[in-house]
Amino acid sequence: MKKILVLEDESNIRSFVVINLKRSGYEPIEAENGTMALEKLKVNPDICLALLDVMLPDIDGFEVCRRIRATGSKMGIIMLTAKSQEIDKVTGLMTGADDYVTKPFSPAELTARVDALIRRLGVDEEEKAASEIVSGPFLLNTRNRTLEKDGQRLKLTQIEYLLMKLFMENPGKAMSREDILAAVWGNDFKGELKTVDVNIRRLRIKIESDPTEPEYITTVWGYGYKWGY
C-alpha cells in the first residue's frame, strides 16, 4: 500500500482527503503543520507522494517542498492552492512541485490527480529494459532515471526527468505545449498549459549555462519547444 503524506492544517479538509485516499487504496500519513510533515518524512522514507497545503501556520508548503527537493528526493509532490492565488501555482511548480490542485476540489478530482502522478512516477518494463540516451554533453540513464551533464550528476524531479527523456528522444522535433502536456502529464491531466512553461523554466535553470539564452531546450514561438542540440 503506497504511503501519501497529507499536509493540511484544517482538520476537516485533512479528514476529507484522508478518507478518500483510504477508499482509493492508499495509506495516508497526516501532518497538521510543516514541522510535523518534515518529521513524518524522516520516519517514513517510503512515502511516495506528498500533498502539501500552501498556507500553514509555521513552515509554508513551498518551504516544505523546497526542503524535500533539497534532499534529492524524487517523490511526487502536489500543492493544494487557493483558487484565487494564481501566483501560488507558479511558485509551487518552481519550488519543485509536480502538480497542483486548487481548492475547493472534489474527491474524484484529487484521487485522479494522485493516481495519474503515481502512474507517471512508475517505471514500466520497457524503460527498465532500456539503458542510456546520449545527446551532446548529456547522458540520461533510463534504468535509474538520472541525468549527467559533462559527467556531473544533475538533480531532477521525476517530471523534469520525463521532460528530458521526451526531448532527448525527439531531437530537433518541434513539440506543442499540448503534445508535451499529454506525453509527460498524461491525456487525463486537467491542468493548464502554463504547467509546461513553468516546468521547462525550472528545467532550464538546471541544464542551461544561461537559462535566459537557452542552448538545448529552445522555444518555438507561438507553438512550443524543441530539443535544439
Coordinates of C-alpha atoms in Angstrom, one line a residue, residues 123 126-133 140-146 161 165 169:
V123 CA 9.0 2.7 -14.2
E126 CA 10.1 -1.0 -21.5
E127 CA 12.0 1.6 -19.6
K128 CA 13.7 -0.9 -17.4
A129 CA 15.0 -2.7 -20.4
A130 CA 16.4 0.4 -21.9
S131 CA 19.8 1.7 -20.9
E132 CA 21.1 5.2 -21.8
I133 CA 20.3 8.1 -24.1
L140 CA 20.3 10.1 -19.5
N141 CA 20.2 6.7 -17.7
T142 CA 16.7 5.3 -18.1
R143 CA 17.2 2.5 -15.7
N144 CA 17.8 4.6 -12.6
R145 CA 16.3 7.8 -14.0
T146 CA 19.4 10.0 -13.6
Y161 CA 13.3 13.6 -15.9
K165 CA 13.6 11.9 -21.8
E169 CA 14.2 11.0 -27.7

